[in-house]
Short mmCIF file of C-alpha atoms in Angstrom, two decimals:
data_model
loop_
_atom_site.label_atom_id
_atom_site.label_comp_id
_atom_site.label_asym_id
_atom_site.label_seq_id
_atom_site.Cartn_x
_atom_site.Cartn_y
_atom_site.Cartn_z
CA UNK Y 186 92.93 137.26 281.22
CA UNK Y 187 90.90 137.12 284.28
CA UNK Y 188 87.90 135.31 283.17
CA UNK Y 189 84.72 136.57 285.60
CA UNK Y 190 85.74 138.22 288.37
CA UNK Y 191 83.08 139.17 291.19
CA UNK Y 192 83.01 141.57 293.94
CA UNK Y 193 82.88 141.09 297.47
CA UNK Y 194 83.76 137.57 298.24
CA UNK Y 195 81.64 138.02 301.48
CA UNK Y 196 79.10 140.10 302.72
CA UNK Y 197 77.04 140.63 305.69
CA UNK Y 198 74.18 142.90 305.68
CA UNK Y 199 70.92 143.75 307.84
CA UNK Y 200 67.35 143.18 306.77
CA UNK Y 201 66.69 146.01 304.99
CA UNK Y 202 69.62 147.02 303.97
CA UNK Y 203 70.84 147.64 299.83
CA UNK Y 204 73.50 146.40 298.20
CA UNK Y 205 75.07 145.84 294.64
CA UNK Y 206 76.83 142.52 293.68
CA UNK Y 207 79.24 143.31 291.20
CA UNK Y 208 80.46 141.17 288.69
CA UNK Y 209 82.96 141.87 285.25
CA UNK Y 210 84.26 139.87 282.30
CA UNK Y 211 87.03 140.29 280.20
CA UNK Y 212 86.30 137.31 277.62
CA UNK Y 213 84.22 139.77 274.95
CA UNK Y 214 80.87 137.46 275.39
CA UNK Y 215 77.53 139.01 274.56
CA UNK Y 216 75.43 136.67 277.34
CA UNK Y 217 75.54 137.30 281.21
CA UNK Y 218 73.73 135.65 284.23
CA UNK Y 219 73.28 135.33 287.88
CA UNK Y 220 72.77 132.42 289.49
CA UNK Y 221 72.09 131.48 293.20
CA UNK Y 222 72.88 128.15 295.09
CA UNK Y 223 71.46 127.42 298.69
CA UNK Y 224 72.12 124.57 300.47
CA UNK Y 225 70.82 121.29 299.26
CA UNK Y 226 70.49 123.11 295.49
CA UNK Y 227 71.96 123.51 292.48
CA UNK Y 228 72.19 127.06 290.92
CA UNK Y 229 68.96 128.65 290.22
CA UNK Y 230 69.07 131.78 287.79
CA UNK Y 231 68.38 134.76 289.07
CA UNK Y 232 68.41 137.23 285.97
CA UNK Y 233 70.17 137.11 282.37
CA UNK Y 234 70.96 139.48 279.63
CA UNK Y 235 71.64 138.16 276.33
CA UNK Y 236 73.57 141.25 275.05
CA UNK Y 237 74.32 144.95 276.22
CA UNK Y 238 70.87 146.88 277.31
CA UNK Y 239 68.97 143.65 277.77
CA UNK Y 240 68.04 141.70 280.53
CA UNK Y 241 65.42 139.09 281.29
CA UNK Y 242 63.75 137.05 284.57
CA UNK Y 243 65.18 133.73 285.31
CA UNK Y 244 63.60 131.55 287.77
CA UNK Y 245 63.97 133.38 290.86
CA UNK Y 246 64.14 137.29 290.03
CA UNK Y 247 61.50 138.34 292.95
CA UNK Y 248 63.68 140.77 295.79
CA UNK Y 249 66.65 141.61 292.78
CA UNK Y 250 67.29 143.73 290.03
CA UNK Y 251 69.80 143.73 287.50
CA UNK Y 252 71.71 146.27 285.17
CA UNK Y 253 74.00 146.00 282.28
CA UNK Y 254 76.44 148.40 282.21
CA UNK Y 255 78.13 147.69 279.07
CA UNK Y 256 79.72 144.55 277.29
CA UNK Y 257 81.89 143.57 280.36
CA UNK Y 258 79.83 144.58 283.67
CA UNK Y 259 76.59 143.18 284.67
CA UNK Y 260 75.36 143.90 288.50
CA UNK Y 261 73.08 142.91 291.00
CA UNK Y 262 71.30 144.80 293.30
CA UNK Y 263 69.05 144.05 296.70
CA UNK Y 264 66.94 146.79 297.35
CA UNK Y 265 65.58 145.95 300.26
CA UNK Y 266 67.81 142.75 301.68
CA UNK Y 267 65.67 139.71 303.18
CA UNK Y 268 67.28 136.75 305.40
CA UNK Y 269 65.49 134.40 302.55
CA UNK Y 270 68.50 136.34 300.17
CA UNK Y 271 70.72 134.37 302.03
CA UNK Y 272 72.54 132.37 299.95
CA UNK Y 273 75.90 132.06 297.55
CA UNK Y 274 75.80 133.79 294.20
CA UNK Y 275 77.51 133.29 291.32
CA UNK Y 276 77.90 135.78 288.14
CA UNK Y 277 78.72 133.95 284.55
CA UNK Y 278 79.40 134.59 280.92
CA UNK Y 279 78.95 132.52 278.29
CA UNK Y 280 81.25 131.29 275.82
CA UNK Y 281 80.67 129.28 272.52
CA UNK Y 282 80.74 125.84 274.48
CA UNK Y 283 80.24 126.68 278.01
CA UNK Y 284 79.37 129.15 280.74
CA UNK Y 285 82.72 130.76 282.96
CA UNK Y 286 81.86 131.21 286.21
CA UNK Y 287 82.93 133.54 288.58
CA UNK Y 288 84.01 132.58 292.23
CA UNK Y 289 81.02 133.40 293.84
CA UNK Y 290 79.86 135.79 296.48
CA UNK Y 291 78.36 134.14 299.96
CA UNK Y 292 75.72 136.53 301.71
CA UNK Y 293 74.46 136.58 305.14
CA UNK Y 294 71.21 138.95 305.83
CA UNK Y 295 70.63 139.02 309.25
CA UNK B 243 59.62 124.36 281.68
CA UNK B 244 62.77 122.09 281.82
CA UNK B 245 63.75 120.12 284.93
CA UNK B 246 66.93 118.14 285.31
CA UNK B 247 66.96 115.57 288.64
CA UNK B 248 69.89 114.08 290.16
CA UNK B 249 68.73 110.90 292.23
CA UNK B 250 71.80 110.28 294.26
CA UNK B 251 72.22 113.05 296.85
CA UNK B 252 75.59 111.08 297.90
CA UNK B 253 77.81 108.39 296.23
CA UNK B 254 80.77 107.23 297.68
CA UNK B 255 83.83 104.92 295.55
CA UNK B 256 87.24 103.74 296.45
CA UNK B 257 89.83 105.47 294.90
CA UNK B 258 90.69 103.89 291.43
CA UNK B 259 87.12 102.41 291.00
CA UNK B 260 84.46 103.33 288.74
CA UNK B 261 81.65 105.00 289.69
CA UNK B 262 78.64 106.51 287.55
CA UNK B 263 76.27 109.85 288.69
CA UNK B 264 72.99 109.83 287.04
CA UNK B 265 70.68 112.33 285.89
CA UNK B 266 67.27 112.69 284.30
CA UNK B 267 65.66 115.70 282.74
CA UNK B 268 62.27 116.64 280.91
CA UNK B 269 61.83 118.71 278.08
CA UNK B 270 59.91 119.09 275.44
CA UNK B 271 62.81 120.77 272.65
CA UNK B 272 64.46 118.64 270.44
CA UNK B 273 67.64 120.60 269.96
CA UNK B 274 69.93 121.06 273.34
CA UNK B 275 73.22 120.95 275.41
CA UNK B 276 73.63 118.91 278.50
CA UNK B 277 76.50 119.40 280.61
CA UNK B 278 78.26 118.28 283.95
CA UNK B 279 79.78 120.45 286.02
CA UNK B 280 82.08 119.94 289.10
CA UNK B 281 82.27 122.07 292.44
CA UNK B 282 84.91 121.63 294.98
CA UNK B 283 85.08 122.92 298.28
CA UNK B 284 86.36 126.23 297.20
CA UNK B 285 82.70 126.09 295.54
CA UNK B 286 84.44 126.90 291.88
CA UNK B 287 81.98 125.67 289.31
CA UNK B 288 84.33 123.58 286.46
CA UNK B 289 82.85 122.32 283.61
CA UNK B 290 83.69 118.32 283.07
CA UNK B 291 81.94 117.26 280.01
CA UNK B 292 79.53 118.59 277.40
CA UNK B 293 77.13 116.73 275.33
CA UNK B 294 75.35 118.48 272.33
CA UNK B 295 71.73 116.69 271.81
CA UNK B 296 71.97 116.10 268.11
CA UNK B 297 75.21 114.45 268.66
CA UNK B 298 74.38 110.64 268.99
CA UNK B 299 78.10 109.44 269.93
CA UNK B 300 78.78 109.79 273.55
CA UNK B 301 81.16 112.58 275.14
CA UNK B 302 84.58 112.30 276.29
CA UNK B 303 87.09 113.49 278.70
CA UNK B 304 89.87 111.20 279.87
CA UNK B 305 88.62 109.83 282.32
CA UNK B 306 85.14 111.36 281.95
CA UNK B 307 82.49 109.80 279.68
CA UNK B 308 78.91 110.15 279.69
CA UNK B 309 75.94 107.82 278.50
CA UNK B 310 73.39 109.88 276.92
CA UNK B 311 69.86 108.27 275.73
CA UNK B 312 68.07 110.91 274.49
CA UNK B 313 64.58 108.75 274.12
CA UNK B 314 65.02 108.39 277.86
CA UNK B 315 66.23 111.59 278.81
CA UNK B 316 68.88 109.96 280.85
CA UNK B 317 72.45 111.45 281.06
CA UNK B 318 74.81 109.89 283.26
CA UNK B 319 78.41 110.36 284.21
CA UNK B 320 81.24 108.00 284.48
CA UNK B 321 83.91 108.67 286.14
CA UNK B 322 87.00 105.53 285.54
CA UNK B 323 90.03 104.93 287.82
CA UNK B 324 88.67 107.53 290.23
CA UNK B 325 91.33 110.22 292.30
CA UNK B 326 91.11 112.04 295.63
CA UNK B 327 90.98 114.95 293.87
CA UNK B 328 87.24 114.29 292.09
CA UNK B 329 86.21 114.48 295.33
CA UNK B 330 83.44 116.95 294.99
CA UNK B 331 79.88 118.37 294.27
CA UNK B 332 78.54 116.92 290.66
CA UNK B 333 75.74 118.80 289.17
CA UNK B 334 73.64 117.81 285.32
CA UNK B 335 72.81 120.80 283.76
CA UNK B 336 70.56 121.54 280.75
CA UNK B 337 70.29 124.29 278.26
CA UNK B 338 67.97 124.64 275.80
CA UNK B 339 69.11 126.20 272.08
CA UNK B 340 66.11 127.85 271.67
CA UNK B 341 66.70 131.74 271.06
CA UNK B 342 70.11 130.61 270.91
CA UNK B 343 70.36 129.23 274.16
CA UNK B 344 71.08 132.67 275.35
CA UNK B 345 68.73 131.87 278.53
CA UNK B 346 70.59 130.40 280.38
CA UNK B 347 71.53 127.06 282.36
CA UNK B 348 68.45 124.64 284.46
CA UNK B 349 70.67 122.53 287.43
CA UNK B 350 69.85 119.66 289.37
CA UNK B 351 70.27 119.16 293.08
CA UNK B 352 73.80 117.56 293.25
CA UNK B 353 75.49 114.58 294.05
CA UNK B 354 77.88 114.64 296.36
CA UNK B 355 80.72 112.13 295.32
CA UNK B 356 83.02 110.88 298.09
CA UNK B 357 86.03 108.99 296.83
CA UNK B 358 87.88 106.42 299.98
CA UNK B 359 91.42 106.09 299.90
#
């Protein structure tokens, strides 16, 4: 049982450039999310999806997009990376009593 | 829109003290969850505590309590007989059971809890 598990760790990318965070549970839960945290911040949500083929804005959604593959897999993608993506992001499911977090992915857009 | 705000961007406390972390929120819902969550330098998040809003008795966790006045919106942490190893960010977090809750968590800034040895 490996909880929320999130790939890369690290990643450094250009302005301008795409990429897909990836992130997978194994704990059966219907609700997903993606959170970022800059410095000085708590974790602001990015996008959610409540259950398989849904997903809604959080706070901060502007510069992402979001797809739910199926039950377990729920990714994030930059189209079009911007150095204000910088930041650490973290992927989460959520259980009856609490949300399991995943270890987080730091990105650098130069 | 909810807010939660954590007043204390830093508290420091010698090891085996007390020391309390506060937090503040607005709402307008009745029905909620409130939560505190820990991060360490290896930036895991770990939930602490849990408090469920219709719940008037107070959380606990060992050494982890929590005063929660919901007329005030106030929900503060205690942490007794403090370790080395609570070193760490703190967060308050809020989430609404509205739509069952399914939308997810509101933070606050932080506090940053330094424990002397």
């Amino acid at each position: 049982n490996a909880g929320v598990t999130q790939t890369p760790k690290f990643q450094v990318l250009k302005t301008g450039q795409s990429m897909t965070l990836q992130c997978a549970q194994d704990m059966n839960h219907n609700s997903m999310y993606w959170y970022r945290q800059d410095p000085g911040m708590g974790l602001r949500l990015i996008y959610y999806s409540a259950s398989e083929g849904t997903t809604d804005k959080g706070e901060v959604p502007n510069g992402y997009n979001v797809s739910r593959l199926n039950k377990r897999e729920f990714s994030l993608r930059l189209e079009s990376a911007a150095p204000s993506q910088t930041s650490v992001y973290f992927c989460a499911s959520r259980g009856p009593n609490e949300q399991f977090f995943g270890p987080g992915t730091r990105l650098t857009v130069l | 829109a909810q807010t939660v705000t954590q007043s204390q961007p830093e508290m420091s406390v010698q090891e085996a003290e007390t020391v309390t972390l506060s937090c503040t929120y607005d709402t307008s819902e009745s029905d909620y969850y409130l939560f505190w969550y820990k991060q360490p330098p290896s930036r895991q998040m770990i939930l602490v505590i849990r408090q469920e809003a219709y719940k008037q008795q107070n959380a606990t966790e060992n050494r982890f309590s929590v005063n929660f006045q919901k007329a005030a919106k106030s929900f503060s942490l205690k942490i007794s007989d403090s370790q080395l190893g609570d070193a760490a960010m703190y967060f308050c977090a809020y989430r609404s059971r509205r739509g069952g809750g399914a939308d997810g968590l509101t933070f606050g800034k932080g506090t940053h809890l330094i424990i002397q040895p």
